[in-house]
Coordinates of C-alpha atoms in Angstrom, one line a residue:
M9 CA -199.6 -248.6 -154.4
A10 CA -199.6 -246.4 -157.5
Q11 CA -196.2 -244.7 -157.8
L12 CA -194.1 -242.5 -160.0
L13 CA -191.5 -243.9 -162.4
A14 CA -188.4 -242.1 -163.6
V15 CA -186.0 -243.1 -166.4
V16 CA -182.7 -241.1 -166.4
G17 CA -180.7 -241.4 -169.6
G18 CA -177.3 -239.8 -169.5
G19 CA -175.8 -240.8 -172.9
D20 CA -172.1 -240.5 -172.3
L21 CA -172.6 -238.1 -169.3
S22 CA -172.9 -240.8 -166.7
T23 CA -171.8 -238.5 -163.8
H24 CA -174.6 -236.0 -164.5
A25 CA -177.1 -238.9 -164.8
V26 CA -176.2 -240.3 -161.4
L27 CA -176.5 -236.9 -159.8
A28 CA -179.9 -236.3 -161.4
A29 CA -181.2 -239.7 -160.3
E30 CA -180.0 -239.0 -156.7
A31 CA -181.7 -235.6 -156.8
L32 CA -185.0 -237.1 -157.9
R33 CA -184.8 -239.8 -155.2
K34 CA -184.2 -237.2 -152.4
A35 CA -186.9 -234.9 -153.7
A36 CA -189.4 -237.8 -153.8
G37 CA -188.5 -238.7 -150.2
R38 CA -189.1 -235.1 -149.1
R39 CA -192.6 -235.3 -150.7
N40 CA -193.3 -238.7 -149.3
T41 CA -193.9 -239.8 -152.9
P42 CA -193.0 -243.4 -153.9
I43 CA -190.7 -243.4 -156.9
T44 CA -188.9 -246.1 -158.8
L45 CA -185.8 -245.1 -160.8
E46 CA -184.0 -246.6 -163.8
L47 CA -180.6 -245.4 -164.9
R48 CA -179.8 -245.9 -168.6
G49 CA -176.8 -245.0 -170.8
K50 CA -173.1 -245.7 -171.3
G51 CA -171.3 -246.4 -168.0
A52 CA -174.5 -245.9 -165.9
S53 CA -177.2 -248.6 -165.8
G54 CA -179.1 -250.3 -163.1
N55 CA -182.5 -251.1 -161.5
P56 CA -184.5 -251.8 -164.7
L57 CA -188.2 -251.2 -164.3
S58 CA -190.3 -254.3 -164.0
D59 CA -193.5 -254.9 -165.8
A60 CA -195.3 -255.0 -162.5
A61 CA -194.0 -251.6 -161.5
I62 CA -195.0 -250.1 -164.9
A63 CA -198.5 -251.6 -164.5
E64 CA -199.0 -250.1 -161.1
A65 CA -197.5 -246.6 -161.9
R66 CA -199.6 -243.5 -162.4
A67 CA -197.0 -241.5 -164.4
V68 CA -193.5 -241.7 -165.7
L69 CA -190.8 -239.0 -165.9
L70 CA -188.3 -239.2 -168.8
V71 CA -185.1 -237.4 -168.1
G72 CA -182.2 -236.8 -170.5
E73 CA -181.5 -238.1 -174.0
G74 CA -181.0 -241.3 -175.8
D75 CA -183.0 -244.6 -175.7
L76 CA -185.2 -244.3 -172.6
G77 CA -187.3 -247.4 -173.5
E78 CA -190.4 -245.2 -174.0
G79 CA -192.4 -247.9 -175.9
R80 CA -192.8 -249.8 -172.6
F81 CA -195.2 -247.2 -171.1
G82 CA -198.1 -247.4 -173.5
A83 CA -200.7 -244.7 -172.6
L84 CA -199.1 -244.0 -169.2
H85 CA -199.0 -240.3 -168.5
R86 CA -195.5 -239.0 -169.0
A87 CA -193.5 -235.8 -168.7
R88 CA -190.0 -234.9 -170.0
A89 CA -187.1 -233.0 -168.5
A90 CA -183.5 -232.4 -169.3
I91 CA -180.8 -233.5 -166.8
E92 CA -179.9 -229.8 -166.4
D93 CA -183.6 -229.1 -165.3
V94 CA -183.4 -231.7 -162.6
L95 CA -180.0 -230.6 -161.3
T96 CA -181.1 -226.9 -161.4
D97 CA -184.7 -227.2 -159.9
V98 CA -185.8 -230.7 -159.1
N99 CA -189.0 -229.5 -157.4
A100 CA -190.1 -227.7 -160.6
V101 CA -189.6 -231.0 -162.5
F102 CA -191.9 -232.8 -160.0
D103 CA -194.5 -230.1 -160.3
R104 CA -194.4 -230.5 -164.0
L105 CA -195.0 -234.3 -163.6
G106 CA -198.0 -233.7 -161.4
A107 CA -199.6 -231.1 -163.6
G108 CA -201.2 -233.7 -165.8
A109 CA -199.9 -232.5 -169.2
E110 CA -196.7 -233.4 -170.9
A111 CA -194.2 -230.5 -171.0
P112 CA -192.5 -229.7 -174.3
S113 CA -188.8 -230.4 -174.6
P114 CA -186.5 -227.5 -174.0
A115 CA -185.5 -227.5 -177.7
A116 CA -189.2 -227.3 -178.7
S117 CA -189.9 -224.5 -176.3
A118 CA -186.9 -222.4 -177.3
A119 CA -187.9 -219.1 -178.8
A120 CA -184.8 -218.7 -180.8
P121 CA -183.8 -220.9 -183.8
P122 CA -181.0 -223.4 -183.3
K123 CA -177.5 -221.8 -183.1
K124 CA -174.0 -223.0 -184.0
I125 CA -171.7 -222.8 -180.9
V126 CA -168.0 -223.4 -180.6
A127 CA -166.6 -223.6 -177.1
I128 CA -163.3 -223.9 -175.2
T129 CA -162.9 -225.2 -171.7
S130 CA -159.8 -225.1 -169.7
C131 CA -158.6 -225.5 -166.0
P132 CA -155.1 -225.1 -164.6
T133 CA -154.3 -228.8 -164.8
G134 CA -156.5 -229.6 -167.8
I135 CA -158.0 -232.7 -166.3
A136 CA -161.3 -233.0 -164.4
H137 CA -162.9 -229.6 -164.5
T138 CA -161.9 -229.1 -168.2
F139 CA -163.9 -232.2 -169.2
M140 CA -166.7 -231.7 -166.7
A141 CA -167.3 -228.2 -168.2
A142 CA -167.2 -229.6 -171.7
E143 CA -169.8 -232.2 -170.7
G144 CA -172.0 -229.5 -169.2
I145 CA -171.9 -227.4 -172.4
Q146 CA -172.5 -230.4 -174.6
A147 CA -175.5 -231.6 -172.6
A148 CA -177.1 -228.1 -172.4
A149 CA -176.7 -227.5 -176.1
Q150 CA -178.2 -230.8 -176.9
A151 CA -181.2 -230.1 -174.6
L152 CA -181.7 -226.7 -176.2
G153 CA -181.4 -227.9 -179.7
H154 CA -178.1 -226.1 -180.6
A155 CA -175.2 -227.5 -182.4
V156 CA -171.9 -227.3 -180.4
R157 CA -168.2 -228.2 -180.8
V158 CA -166.0 -228.1 -177.7
E159 CA -162.2 -227.8 -177.6
T160 CA -160.6 -228.8 -174.3
Q161 CA -157.4 -227.1 -173.3
G162 CA -154.9 -227.7 -170.4
S163 CA -151.3 -228.0 -169.6
V164 CA -151.1 -231.0 -172.0
G165 CA -152.4 -229.0 -175.0
A166 CA -155.6 -228.8 -176.9
R167 CA -157.9 -231.7 -177.6
D168 CA -160.6 -231.8 -180.4
A169 CA -159.2 -228.5 -181.6
L170 CA -161.6 -226.2 -183.4
T171 CA -161.0 -225.8 -187.1
A172 CA -161.1 -222.5 -189.0
P173 CA -164.3 -223.4 -190.9
E174 CA -166.1 -224.3 -187.6
I175 CA -165.2 -221.0 -186.1
A176 CA -166.2 -219.1 -189.2
A177 CA -169.6 -220.8 -189.2
A178 CA -170.3 -220.4 -185.5
D179 CA -172.8 -217.9 -184.2
I180 CA -171.0 -217.4 -180.9
V181 CA -167.8 -218.5 -179.2
L182 CA -168.2 -219.7 -175.6
I183 CA -165.1 -219.8 -173.4
A184 CA -165.5 -221.5 -170.0
A185 CA -162.0 -221.4 -168.5
D186 CA -160.1 -220.8 -165.3
T187 CA -157.0 -219.9 -167.3
G188 CA -156.3 -217.4 -170.0
V189 CA -157.3 -218.4 -173.5
D190 CA -155.7 -217.0 -176.7
R191 CA -158.6 -215.3 -178.6
A192 CA -156.7 -214.1 -181.7
R193 CA -158.4 -216.7 -183.9
F194 CA -161.9 -215.4 -182.8
A195 CA -161.5 -211.9 -184.3
G196 CA -164.8 -210.8 -185.7
K197 CA -166.8 -213.4 -183.8
R198 CA -169.2 -212.8 -180.8
V199 CA -167.4 -214.1 -177.7
Y200 CA -168.6 -214.8 -174.2
A201 CA -166.2 -215.8 -171.4
T202 CA -166.8 -217.2 -167.9
N203 CA -165.3 -219.9 -165.7
T204 CA -165.6 -223.7 -165.7
K205 CA -167.9 -223.7 -162.6
A206 CA -170.6 -221.9 -164.5
A207 CA -170.6 -224.6 -167.2
I208 CA -170.6 -227.4 -164.7
R209 CA -173.4 -226.0 -162.5
D210 CA -175.8 -224.6 -165.1
G211 CA -174.8 -225.2 -168.7
K212 CA -178.3 -224.4 -170.0
G213 CA -178.4 -221.0 -168.2
L214 CA -174.8 -220.3 -169.4
I215 CA -175.7 -220.8 -173.0
A216 CA -178.8 -218.6 -172.7
T217 CA -176.6 -215.9 -171.1
A218 CA -173.9 -216.3 -173.7
L219 CA -176.3 -215.9 -176.6
A220 CA -177.7 -212.7 -175.1
E221 CA -174.5 -211.1 -173.8
A222 CA -171.6 -212.2 -176.1
Q223 CA -169.6 -209.3 -177.5
M224 CA -167.6 -208.9 -180.7
Q225 CA -164.0 -209.8 -180.5
P226 CA -161.9 -207.3 -182.4
A227 CA -158.6 -208.1 -184.1
G228 CA -155.5 -207.8 -181.9
G229 CA -156.3 -209.9 -178.9
T230 CA -157.4 -207.9 -175.8
E231 CA -155.9 -204.6 -176.8
A232 CA -158.1 -201.6 -176.4
T233 CA -159.9 -200.2 -179.4
A234 CA -161.9 -197.1 -180.0
D235 CA -164.9 -199.1 -179.1
G236 CA -163.6 -200.2 -175.7
P237 CA -162.0 -203.3 -174.3
A238 CA -161.9 -206.5 -176.3
R239 CA -163.0 -208.7 -173.4
P240 CA -166.7 -209.0 -172.9
A241 CA -168.0 -207.1 -169.8
A242 CA -168.9 -210.4 -168.2
A243 CA -165.5 -211.7 -168.7
E244 CA -164.0 -208.6 -167.1
K245 CA -166.0 -209.2 -164.0
Q246 CA -165.0 -212.9 -163.9
A247 CA -161.3 -212.5 -164.6
G248 CA -159.8 -211.6 -161.2
A249 CA -156.4 -212.2 -159.7
Y250 CA -157.1 -215.8 -159.0
K251 CA -157.8 -216.6 -162.6
H252 CA -154.6 -214.8 -163.8
L253 CA -152.5 -216.7 -161.2
M254 CA -154.0 -220.1 -162.2
T255 CA -153.1 -219.3 -165.9
G256 CA -149.5 -218.8 -164.8
V257 CA -149.5 -222.0 -162.8
S258 CA -151.0 -223.9 -165.7
F259 CA -148.2 -222.9 -168.0
M260 CA -145.6 -223.4 -165.3
L261 CA -146.5 -227.0 -164.4
P262 CA -144.9 -228.7 -167.5
F263 CA -141.5 -227.1 -166.5
V264 CA -141.9 -228.3 -163.0
V265 CA -142.8 -231.8 -164.0
A266 CA -140.1 -232.2 -166.6
G267 CA -137.4 -230.6 -164.4
G268 CA -138.3 -232.6 -161.3
L269 CA -138.3 -235.9 -163.1
L270 CA -135.1 -235.2 -165.0
I271 CA -133.4 -234.4 -161.7
A272 CA -134.7 -237.6 -160.2
L273 CA -133.4 -239.6 -163.1
A274 CA -130.0 -237.8 -162.8
F275 CA -129.7 -239.1 -159.3
A276 CA -130.9 -242.6 -160.4
F277 CA -128.2 -242.8 -163.0
G278 CA -125.4 -241.0 -161.3
G279 CA -126.0 -241.2 -157.6
I280 CA -126.5 -238.4 -155.1
D281 CA -123.4 -236.6 -156.4
A282 CA -124.4 -236.8 -160.1
M283 CA -124.6 -233.0 -160.6
K284 CA -121.2 -232.2 -159.1
P285 CA -118.7 -230.7 -161.6
E286 CA -116.3 -233.6 -161.4
N287 CA -119.0 -235.8 -162.9
A288 CA -119.3 -233.6 -166.1
G289 CA -119.7 -235.7 -169.2
T290 CA -121.7 -238.5 -167.5
L291 CA -125.4 -239.2 -168.3
G292 CA -126.4 -238.3 -164.8
Y293 CA -124.7 -234.9 -165.0
A294 CA -126.3 -234.2 -168.4
L295 CA -129.8 -235.0 -167.1
G296 CA -129.2 -232.8 -164.1
E297 CA -128.1 -229.9 -166.2
I298 CA -131.2 -230.2 -168.4
G299 CA -133.5 -230.5 -165.4
A300 CA -132.0 -228.0 -162.9
K301 CA -130.3 -225.4 -165.1
A302 CA -132.8 -225.4 -168.0
A303 CA -136.3 -226.6 -167.0
F304 CA -136.2 -225.2 -163.5
A305 CA -134.6 -222.0 -164.6
L306 CA -137.6 -221.3 -166.7
I307 CA -140.2 -222.0 -164.0
V308 CA -140.4 -218.4 -162.6
P309 CA -140.2 -216.7 -166.0
A310 CA -143.0 -218.9 -167.3
L311 CA -145.2 -218.2 -164.2
A312 CA -144.7 -214.5 -164.6
G313 CA -145.0 -214.4 -168.3
Y314 CA -148.3 -216.2 -168.4
I315 CA -149.8 -214.3 -165.5
A316 CA -149.1 -211.2 -167.6
Y317 CA -150.5 -213.0 -170.7
S318 CA -153.8 -213.7 -168.9
I319 CA -154.1 -210.0 -168.0
A320 CA -152.9 -208.4 -171.2
D321 CA -152.9 -211.1 -173.8
R322 CA -149.8 -211.6 -176.0
P323 CA -148.2 -208.2 -175.5
G324 CA -147.8 -209.0 -171.8
I325 CA -145.7 -212.2 -172.3
A326 CA -142.3 -210.5 -173.0
P327 CA -142.5 -208.0 -170.1
G328 CA -143.8 -210.8 -167.8
M329 CA -141.1 -213.3 -168.6
I330 CA -138.3 -210.7 -168.4
G331 CA -139.7 -209.6 -165.0
G332 CA -139.8 -213.3 -164.0
M333 CA -136.2 -213.7 -165.0
L334 CA -135.2 -210.7 -163.0
A335 CA -137.1 -212.2 -160.0
A336 CA -135.1 -215.4 -160.4
N337 CA -131.8 -213.6 -160.6
L338 CA -132.6 -211.5 -157.6
Q339 CA -133.4 -214.7 -155.6
A340 CA -137.0 -213.5 -155.2
G341 CA -138.3 -216.9 -156.5
F342 CA -141.9 -217.6 -157.2
L343 CA -143.2 -214.8 -155.0
G344 CA -141.2 -212.3 -157.1
G345 CA -142.4 -214.1 -160.2
I346 CA -146.0 -213.6 -159.2
A347 CA -145.3 -209.9 -158.4
A348 CA -143.6 -209.4 -161.8
G349 CA -146.4 -211.1 -163.7
F350 CA -149.1 -208.8 -162.2
I351 CA -146.9 -205.7 -162.6
A352 CA -146.2 -206.5 -166.2
G353 CA -149.7 -207.5 -167.1
Y354 CA -151.5 -204.5 -165.6
T355 CA -148.8 -202.1 -166.9
T356 CA -149.2 -203.6 -170.4
R357 CA -153.0 -203.4 -170.3
F358 CA -152.9 -199.8 -169.0
L359 CA -150.6 -198.7 -171.8
A360 CA -152.6 -200.6 -174.5
R361 CA -155.7 -198.8 -173.5
H362 CA -154.3 -195.3 -173.2
I363 CA -151.8 -195.1 -176.0
R364 CA -153.5 -193.9 -179.2
L365 CA -151.7 -194.0 -182.5
H366 CA -152.7 -193.4 -186.1
K367 CA -154.2 -196.5 -187.6
N368 CA -151.2 -196.9 -189.9
L369 CA -148.9 -197.1 -186.8
E370 CA -151.2 -199.2 -184.6
G371 CA -149.3 -202.4 -185.7
L372 CA -146.2 -201.1 -183.8
K373 CA -147.9 -201.3 -180.4
P374 CA -147.8 -205.1 -179.8
V375 CA -144.3 -205.7 -181.2
L376 CA -142.4 -202.5 -180.2
I377 CA -144.1 -199.9 -178.0
L378 CA -145.9 -202.1 -175.5
P379 CA -143.0 -204.6 -174.9
L380 CA -140.5 -201.8 -174.6
L381 CA -142.4 -199.6 -172.2
A382 CA -143.9 -202.4 -170.1
T383 CA -140.6 -204.2 -169.8
T384 CA -138.9 -201.0 -168.7
V385 CA -141.5 -200.2 -166.0
T386 CA -141.6 -203.8 -164.8
G387 CA -137.8 -204.2 -164.8
L388 CA -137.2 -201.0 -162.9
L389 CA -139.8 -201.8 -160.3
M390 CA -138.4 -205.3 -159.8
V391 CA -134.8 -204.1 -159.4
Y392 CA -135.4 -201.0 -157.2
V393 CA -138.6 -201.7 -155.4
V394 CA -139.9 -205.3 -155.3
G395 CA -137.0 -207.7 -155.7
V396 CA -135.0 -207.3 -152.5
P397 CA -137.9 -207.3 -149.9
V398 CA -139.6 -210.2 -151.7
A399 CA -136.3 -212.1 -151.8
A400 CA -136.0 -211.7 -148.0
V401 CA -139.5 -212.9 -147.4
L402 CA -139.0 -215.9 -149.7
A403 CA -135.7 -216.8 -147.9
A404 CA -137.3 -216.7 -144.5
L405 CA -140.3 -218.8 -145.7
T406 CA -137.9 -221.3 -147.3
E407 CA -135.8 -221.7 -144.2
W408 CA -138.9 -222.2 -142.1
L409 CA -140.4 -224.8 -144.4
K410 CA -137.1 -226.7 -144.7
G411 CA -136.7 -226.7 -140.9
M412 CA -140.2 -227.8 -140.1
Q413 CA -140.4 -230.4 -137.4
G414 CA -142.9 -231.7 -134.9
A415 CA -145.9 -229.5 -134.3
S416 CA -145.3 -227.1 -137.2
A417 CA -145.0 -229.9 -139.7
L418 CA -148.1 -231.5 -138.2
V419 CA -150.2 -228.4 -138.4
L420 CA -149.0 -227.5 -142.0
G421 CA -149.7 -231.1 -143.1
L422 CA -153.2 -231.0 -141.6
V423 CA -154.0 -227.6 -143.3
L424 CA -152.6 -228.5 -146.8
G425 CA -154.1 -232.0 -146.8
G426 CA -157.5 -230.8 -145.6
M427 CA -157.6 -227.9 -148.1
M428 CA -157.4 -230.5 -151.0
A429 CA -160.6 -232.1 -149.9
V430 CA -162.7 -229.0 -149.1
D431 CA -163.9 -228.3 -152.6
M432 CA -162.2 -231.0 -154.7
G433 CA -160.7 -228.9 -157.5
G434 CA -162.3 -225.6 -156.5
P435 CA -160.5 -222.4 -155.4
I436 CA -159.4 -223.7 -152.0
N437 CA -158.0 -226.9 -153.5
K438 CA -156.2 -225.0 -156.2
A439 CA -154.7 -222.5 -153.8
A440 CA -153.0 -225.3 -151.8
Y441 CA -151.9 -227.0 -155.0
A442 CA -150.6 -223.8 -156.7
S443 CA -148.6 -222.9 -153.5
A444 CA -147.0 -226.3 -153.2
A445 CA -146.2 -226.4 -157.0
A446 CA -144.6 -223.0 -156.8
L447 CA -142.5 -223.9 -153.8
L448 CA -140.9 -226.7 -155.8
S449 CA -139.0 -224.0 -157.8
S450 CA -137.4 -222.9 -154.6
G451 CA -136.3 -226.4 -153.6
V452 CA -139.0 -227.0 -151.0
D453 CA -140.7 -230.3 -151.9
A454 CA -142.3 -231.4 -148.7
P455 CA -145.6 -229.4 -149.1
M456 CA -146.1 -231.0 -152.5
A457 CA -146.1 -234.5 -150.9
A458 CA -148.8 -233.4 -148.4
V459 CA -150.9 -231.8 -151.2
M460 CA -150.7 -234.8 -153.6
L461 CA -151.4 -237.4 -150.9
G462 CA -154.2 -235.3 -149.5
G463 CA -155.7 -234.9 -153.0
M464 CA -155.6 -238.7 -153.7
T465 CA -157.3 -239.6 -150.5
P466 CA -161.0 -238.4 -151.1
P467 CA -161.8 -240.7 -154.2
L468 CA -159.8 -243.6 -152.8
G469 CA -161.6 -243.3 -149.4
I470 CA -164.9 -243.2 -151.2
A471 CA -164.0 -246.2 -153.2
L472 CA -163.1 -248.1 -150.0
A473 CA -166.3 -247.1 -148.4
T474 CA -168.4 -248.5 -151.2
R475 CA -166.7 -251.8 -150.6
L476 CA -166.8 -251.8 -146.8
F477 CA -170.3 -250.4 -146.5
P478 CA -172.2 -251.3 -149.6
S479 CA -175.6 -250.8 -147.9
R480 CA -174.8 -247.1 -147.6
F481 CA -174.7 -246.7 -151.4
T482 CA -177.0 -247.2 -154.3
A483 CA -176.1 -249.7 -157.0
P484 CA -175.0 -247.0 -159.5
E485 CA -172.8 -245.4 -156.7
R486 CA -171.2 -248.7 -156.0
E487 CA -170.4 -249.1 -159.7
T488 CA -169.0 -245.5 -159.7
G489 CA -166.8 -246.4 -156.8
G490 CA -164.4 -248.4 -159.0
A491 CA -163.9 -245.4 -161.3
A492 CA -163.3 -243.2 -158.3
A493 CA -160.5 -245.5 -157.2
V494 CA -158.7 -245.1 -160.5
L495 CA -159.1 -241.4 -160.5
G496 CA -157.8 -241.2 -156.9
A497 CA -154.7 -243.3 -157.9
A498 CA -154.0 -240.8 -160.6
F499 CA -154.4 -237.8 -158.2
I500 CA -157.7 -236.6 -159.7
T501 CA -159.5 -235.4 -156.6
E502 CA -162.6 -234.6 -158.6
G503 CA -163.5 -238.3 -158.8
A504 CA -165.2 -237.8 -155.4
I505 CA -167.5 -235.0 -156.5
P506 CA -170.6 -237.1 -157.4
F507 CA -170.6 -238.6 -153.9
A508 CA -170.0 -235.3 -152.2
A509 CA -172.8 -233.7 -154.2
A510 CA -175.2 -236.4 -153.2
D511 CA -174.5 -236.1 -149.4
P512 CA -172.3 -233.1 -148.7
L513 CA -172.9 -232.7 -145.0
R514 CA -171.6 -236.2 -144.3
V515 CA -169.2 -236.9 -147.1
I516 CA -167.2 -233.7 -147.3
P517 CA -166.2 -233.6 -143.6
S518 CA -165.2 -237.3 -143.8
M519 CA -162.9 -236.5 -146.8
V520 CA -161.4 -233.5 -145.2
A521 CA -160.5 -235.5 -142.1
G522 CA -158.9 -238.3 -144.2
S523 CA -156.9 -235.8 -146.3
A524 CA -155.7 -233.9 -143.3
V525 CA -154.5 -237.1 -141.7
A526 CA -152.6 -238.1 -144.9
G527 CA -151.0 -234.6 -145.2
A528 CA -150.0 -234.6 -141.5
I529 CA -148.4 -238.1 -141.6
A530 CA -146.6 -237.2 -144.9
L531 CA -144.9 -234.0 -143.5
T532 CA -144.1 -235.4 -140.0
S533 CA -142.5 -238.5 -141.6
G534 CA -140.3 -236.6 -144.0
V535 CA -142.0 -237.5 -147.3
T536 CA -141.0 -235.2 -150.1
L537 CA -142.1 -235.1 -153.8
K538 CA -140.2 -233.5 -156.7
V539 CA -143.0 -233.6 -159.3
P540 CA -146.5 -231.9 -159.0
H541 CA -148.7 -234.7 -160.5
G542 CA -148.9 -238.4 -161.3
G543 CA -150.3 -240.0 -158.1
L544 CA -149.2 -243.6 -157.5
F545 CA -147.6 -243.7 -161.0
V546 CA -144.6 -241.5 -159.9
L547 CA -143.8 -243.7 -156.8
P548 CA -141.6 -246.2 -158.9
I549 CA -139.5 -243.4 -160.4
P550 CA -136.2 -243.3 -158.5
N551 CA -135.8 -240.3 -156.2
A552 CA -139.0 -238.7 -157.3
V553 CA -140.4 -239.4 -153.9
T554 CA -138.3 -239.5 -150.7
N555 CA -139.5 -242.0 -148.1
V556 CA -141.9 -244.0 -150.3
T557 CA -142.9 -246.2 -147.3
G558 CA -144.0 -243.1 -145.4
A559 CA -145.9 -241.9 -148.4
L560 CA -147.8 -245.2 -148.7
I561 CA -148.5 -245.3 -145.0
A562 CA -149.9 -241.7 -145.1
L563 CA -152.1 -242.6 -148.1
A564 CA -153.4 -245.8 -146.6
A565 CA -154.1 -244.0 -143.2
G566 CA -156.0 -241.1 -144.9
T567 CA -157.9 -243.5 -147.2
L568 CA -158.9 -245.6 -144.2
V569 CA -160.1 -242.6 -142.2
T570 CA -162.2 -241.3 -145.0
G571 CA -163.7 -244.7 -145.8
L572 CA -164.6 -245.5 -142.2
L573 CA -166.1 -242.0 -141.5
V574 CA -168.2 -242.1 -144.7
G575 CA -169.5 -245.5 -143.9
L576 CA -170.3 -244.6 -140.3
L577 CA -171.9 -241.2 -141.0
K578 CA -173.9 -242.0 -144.2
K579 CA -177.4 -243.4 -143.8
R580 CA -178.4 -246.6 -145.4
A581 CA -179.4 -246.2 -149.0
T582 CA -183.0 -246.6 -149.9

């Protein structure tokens, strides 16, 4: 029977190529159209087309870039599409194939000449979404014929940093970030800002929108000018409270990680009493001082300072950090720090936009006027209005969390664990993670265990399912299962995204169930975690995890539940 052929070449973007191939397979099934797929490219290859299949085919669809083996098809009718076209509207791609004429490539059909684009991507932890967004932008720019350079940012710093000549030569600056990004170096350039999700879902559409709507970035960060706010209008719509909070969490995490591990090492070297005054001068006592009285003391100021930075740019850092320090001194903890950050940020931005000075005195605003006035307002509000009631709320919350037993621990573990698997790095996942990470600064480390174990379970469970039920997965999916296991072991929940995208109605509920089980077992068995990341690699560190056996049991149980449910619910792969 004559059929369609499709060759998907992902280059280095193997995840996108697998998703595109799965979308084509499902669309062909809905149309009752026989199709044979070949996946080509680094890290994604399988099901090579046979000579017999090529001889019987009536048309071939070439998707993506790179070596697609086009010479094999002779005079066979063919059509082309970008991976983004398939992921965005697979039915339109099939209509193009059946129309009888080869469609031009996106680059050839672009009305505008090629552009030079520099981009920055960033998410709160600087891991999966940061690089998925970078891949989306790179693939879309390549499909549209534009030159692009992407700098990835996260809590570990910048990678592939943009150089001054690259920025100077660029036509636009594209920022796809869930955290605040310093824009001082982009003064005089057209800038467009959005979140990472836009780059992951529709990189091609994002670039088209950015080219049309990017606005000039004036000198002086995001301070107001006579022409209006420095942030593009689209960025103002996108930058809400969630993004500002995630920026603060992103900068806070290194303090939590360093402090937690140093405290654990202090106990390892000096025993449970390592930090008592009588042990002064010992290595354990010194490590404890560094971790508890230095790193942990800066957690709340860093959280508040960089929430304010996300709102008001650099002028907001000093008022935010000072407000955060007041919150810590008033025993208002991370809740007070969040309040201080938002108060400082919005106060600074309001003052920046409404204080008008002669141009010769404008330089005094960021270094004198804004820090002084914003710090005064923030400090007075923290001391007289916010600090005491927030401290009372935090104390009550802390006592309840520390005293959790039985049903309350079970329910909280189910909720936190399940939230980690609902959207795998999205807002719900990040809300649970940010809450648990912030609680570490108040000495509550049980929720972090439920969150991390619940976040490791989805990719580990998927990897297990590909081994227990191989017939439920395609060959490329079975190969990807090994990579998902490694990502899961490192607490990168996003490793399960390709499988969830291919079959969300069956896979996502299975992952939520497994993560909820892992979180519930962790909290009811007294597992605690002093660091907010690391996965299996933090288990050998002395005292980083309390009740390691319970943690392993919780992880194994959650993984098994996810693996079995995925295998039982998924249909046999065609």
